[in-house]
Coordinates of N, CA and C in Angstrom, one line a residue:
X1 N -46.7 35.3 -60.5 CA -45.4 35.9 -60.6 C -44.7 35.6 -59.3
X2 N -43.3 35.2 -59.1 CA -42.5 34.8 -58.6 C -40.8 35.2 -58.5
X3 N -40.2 35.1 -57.4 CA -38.9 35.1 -57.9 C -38.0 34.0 -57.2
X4 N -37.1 33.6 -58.0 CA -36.3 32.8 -57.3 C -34.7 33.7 -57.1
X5 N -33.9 33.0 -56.6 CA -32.0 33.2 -56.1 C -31.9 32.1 -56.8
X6 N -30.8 32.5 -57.4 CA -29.9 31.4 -57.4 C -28.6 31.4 -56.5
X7 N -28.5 29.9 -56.1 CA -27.7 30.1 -54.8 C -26.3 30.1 -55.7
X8 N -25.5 31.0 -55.3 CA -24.4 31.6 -55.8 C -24.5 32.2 -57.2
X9 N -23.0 32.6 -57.3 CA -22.8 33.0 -59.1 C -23.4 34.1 -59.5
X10 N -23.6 34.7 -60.9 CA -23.8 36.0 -60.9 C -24.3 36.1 -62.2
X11 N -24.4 37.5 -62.8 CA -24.7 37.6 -64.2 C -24.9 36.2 -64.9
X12 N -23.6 35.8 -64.8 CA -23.0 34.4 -65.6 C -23.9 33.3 -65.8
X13 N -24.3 33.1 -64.2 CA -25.4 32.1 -63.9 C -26.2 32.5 -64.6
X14 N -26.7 33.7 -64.2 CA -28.5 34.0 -64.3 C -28.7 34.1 -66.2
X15 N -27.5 34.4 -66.7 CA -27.7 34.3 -68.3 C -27.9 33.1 -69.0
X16 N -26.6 32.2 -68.5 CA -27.1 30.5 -68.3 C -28.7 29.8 -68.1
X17 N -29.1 30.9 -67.5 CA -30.0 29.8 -66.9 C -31.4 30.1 -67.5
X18 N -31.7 31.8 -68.1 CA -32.4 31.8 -69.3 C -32.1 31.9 -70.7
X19 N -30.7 31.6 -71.0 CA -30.5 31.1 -72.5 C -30.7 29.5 -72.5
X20 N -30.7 28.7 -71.6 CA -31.5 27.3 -71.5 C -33.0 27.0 -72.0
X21 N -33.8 28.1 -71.2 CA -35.2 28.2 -71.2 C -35.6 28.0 -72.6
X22 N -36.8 27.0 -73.0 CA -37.3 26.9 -74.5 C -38.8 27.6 -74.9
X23 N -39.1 27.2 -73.5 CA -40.8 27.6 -73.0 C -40.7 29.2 -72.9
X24 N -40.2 29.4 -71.7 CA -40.1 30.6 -71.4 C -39.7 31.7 -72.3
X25 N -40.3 32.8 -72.3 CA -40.3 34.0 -72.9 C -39.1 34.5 -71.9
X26 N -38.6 36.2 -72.8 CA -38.0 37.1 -72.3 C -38.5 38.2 -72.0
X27 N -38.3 38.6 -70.9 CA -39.2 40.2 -70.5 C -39.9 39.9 -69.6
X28 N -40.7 41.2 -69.2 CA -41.6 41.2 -68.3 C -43.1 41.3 -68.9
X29 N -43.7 41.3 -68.2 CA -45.2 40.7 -68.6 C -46.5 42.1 -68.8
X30 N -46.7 42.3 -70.2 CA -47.6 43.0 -70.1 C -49.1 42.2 -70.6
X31 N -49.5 41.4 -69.5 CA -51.0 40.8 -69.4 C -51.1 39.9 -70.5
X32 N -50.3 39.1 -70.9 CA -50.0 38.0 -71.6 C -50.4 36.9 -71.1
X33 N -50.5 35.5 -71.8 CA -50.5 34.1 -71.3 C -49.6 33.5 -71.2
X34 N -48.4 33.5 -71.9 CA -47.3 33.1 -72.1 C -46.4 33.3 -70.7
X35 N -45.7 32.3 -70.6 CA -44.4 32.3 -69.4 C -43.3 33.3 -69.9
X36 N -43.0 33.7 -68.9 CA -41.5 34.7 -69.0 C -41.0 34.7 -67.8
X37 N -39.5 35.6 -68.3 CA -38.7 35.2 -67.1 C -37.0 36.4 -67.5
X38 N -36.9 36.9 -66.5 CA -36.1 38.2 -66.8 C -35.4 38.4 -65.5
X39 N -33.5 38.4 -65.8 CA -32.9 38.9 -64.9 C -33.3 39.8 -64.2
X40 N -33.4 40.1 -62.7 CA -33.4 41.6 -62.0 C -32.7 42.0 -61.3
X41 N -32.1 42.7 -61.2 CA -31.1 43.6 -60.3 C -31.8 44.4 -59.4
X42 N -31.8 44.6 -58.1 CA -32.5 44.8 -57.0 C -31.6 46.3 -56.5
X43 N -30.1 46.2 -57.2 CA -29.3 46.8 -56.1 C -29.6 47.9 -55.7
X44 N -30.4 49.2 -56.6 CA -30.7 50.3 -56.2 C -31.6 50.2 -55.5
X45 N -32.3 49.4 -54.9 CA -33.6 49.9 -54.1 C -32.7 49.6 -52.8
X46 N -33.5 50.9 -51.9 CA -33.5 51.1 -50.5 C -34.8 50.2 -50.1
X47 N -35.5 49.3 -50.1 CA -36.8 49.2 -49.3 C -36.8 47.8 -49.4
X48 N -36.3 47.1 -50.6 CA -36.7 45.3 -50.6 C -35.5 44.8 -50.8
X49 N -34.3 44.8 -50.4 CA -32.7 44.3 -50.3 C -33.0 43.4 -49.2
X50 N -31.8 42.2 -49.7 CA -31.4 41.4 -48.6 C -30.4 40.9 -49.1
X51 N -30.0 39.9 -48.0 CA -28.8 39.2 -48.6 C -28.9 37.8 -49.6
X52 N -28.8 38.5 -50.6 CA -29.4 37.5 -51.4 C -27.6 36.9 -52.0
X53 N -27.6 35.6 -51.9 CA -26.5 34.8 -52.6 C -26.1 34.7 -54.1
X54 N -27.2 35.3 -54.8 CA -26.8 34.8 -56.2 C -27.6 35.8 -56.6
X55 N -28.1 35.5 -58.1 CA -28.3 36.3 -59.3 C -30.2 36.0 -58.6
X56 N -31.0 37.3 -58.8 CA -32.2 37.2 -58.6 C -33.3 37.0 -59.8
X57 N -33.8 36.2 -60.5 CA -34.5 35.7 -61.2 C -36.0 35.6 -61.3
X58 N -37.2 36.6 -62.2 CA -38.5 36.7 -61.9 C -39.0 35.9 -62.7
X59 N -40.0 35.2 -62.8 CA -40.7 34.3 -63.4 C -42.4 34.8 -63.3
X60 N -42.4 35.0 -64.5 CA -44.2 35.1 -64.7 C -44.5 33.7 -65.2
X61 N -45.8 32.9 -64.5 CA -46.2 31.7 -65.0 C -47.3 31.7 -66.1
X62 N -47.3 31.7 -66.9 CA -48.4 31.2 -68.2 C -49.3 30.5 -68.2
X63 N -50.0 29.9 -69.2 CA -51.2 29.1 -69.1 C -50.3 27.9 -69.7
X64 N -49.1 27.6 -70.2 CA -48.8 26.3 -70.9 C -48.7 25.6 -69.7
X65 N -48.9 24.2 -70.4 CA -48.7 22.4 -69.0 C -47.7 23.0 -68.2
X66 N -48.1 22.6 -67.4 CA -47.1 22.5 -65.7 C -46.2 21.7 -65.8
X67 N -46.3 20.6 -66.5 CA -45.3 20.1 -66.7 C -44.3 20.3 -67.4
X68 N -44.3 20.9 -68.6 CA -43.5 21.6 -69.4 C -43.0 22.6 -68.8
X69 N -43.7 23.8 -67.9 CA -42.8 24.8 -67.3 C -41.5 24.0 -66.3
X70 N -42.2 22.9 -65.6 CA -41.2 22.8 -64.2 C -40.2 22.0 -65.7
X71 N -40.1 21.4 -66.5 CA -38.8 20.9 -66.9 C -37.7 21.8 -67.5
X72 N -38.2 23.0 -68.4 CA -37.9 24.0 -68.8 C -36.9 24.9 -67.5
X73 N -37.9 25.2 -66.2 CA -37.0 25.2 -65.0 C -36.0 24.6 -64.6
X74 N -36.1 23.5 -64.8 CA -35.4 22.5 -64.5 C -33.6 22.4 -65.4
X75 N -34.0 22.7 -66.9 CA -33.0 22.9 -67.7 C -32.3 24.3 -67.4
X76 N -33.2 25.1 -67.0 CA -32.4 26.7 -66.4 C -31.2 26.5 -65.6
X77 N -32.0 25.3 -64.5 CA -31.2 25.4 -63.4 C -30.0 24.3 -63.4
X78 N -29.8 23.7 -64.4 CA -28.8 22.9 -64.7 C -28.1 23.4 -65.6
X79 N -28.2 24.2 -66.3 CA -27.2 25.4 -67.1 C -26.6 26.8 -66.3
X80 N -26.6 26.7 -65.3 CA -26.6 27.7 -64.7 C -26.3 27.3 -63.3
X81 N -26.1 25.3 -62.7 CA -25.8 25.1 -61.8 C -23.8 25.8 -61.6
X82 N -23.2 25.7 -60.3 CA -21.9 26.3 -60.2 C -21.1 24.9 -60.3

C-alpha cells in the first residue's frame, strides 16, 4: 500500500486518473489480491497533513504482472496530466 500526489489539480485530476485505470479496482482493500486505488481526502485530520500540491491518491498493489500495473499507472497519470 502506497500513496501518491498528483502534482497539481484537484478532484478533476484525481477522477481522471482513476476512470483511466483498467487493472485497477475501486475502493479500499479488504485482504484481497486484486489492485485498487481510491481518492483520499486527508483534510480533516490534525496529525498527517502537509502541503500537498494536488489530489492525494492510495494505491493497494495486487498479485497481477508488474508490468501491467506500472502501464495502467501510467494511463492514470496521462489522463489526469494538467
Amino acid at each position: 500500500i502506497f500513496s501518491i500526489v498528483l502534482a497539481g489539480g484537484g478532484q478533476k485530476e484525481a477522477h481522471a486518473f482513476l476512470d483511466a485505470l483498467e487493472i485497477f479496482g475501486l475502493g479500499y482493500s479488504w485482504g484481497g489480491y486484486e489492485s485498487l486505488a481510491v481518492h483520499v481526502n486527508i483534510s480533516d485530520r490534525t496529525i498527517a497533513t502537509g502541503p500537498y500540491e494536488g489530489p492525494l491518491l492510495r494505491l493497494q498493489i495486487g498479485l497481477e504482472e508488474v508490468e501491467d500495473l506500472k502501464s495502467d499507472i501510467a494511463r492514470g497519470l496521462k489522463a489526469a496530466s494538467l
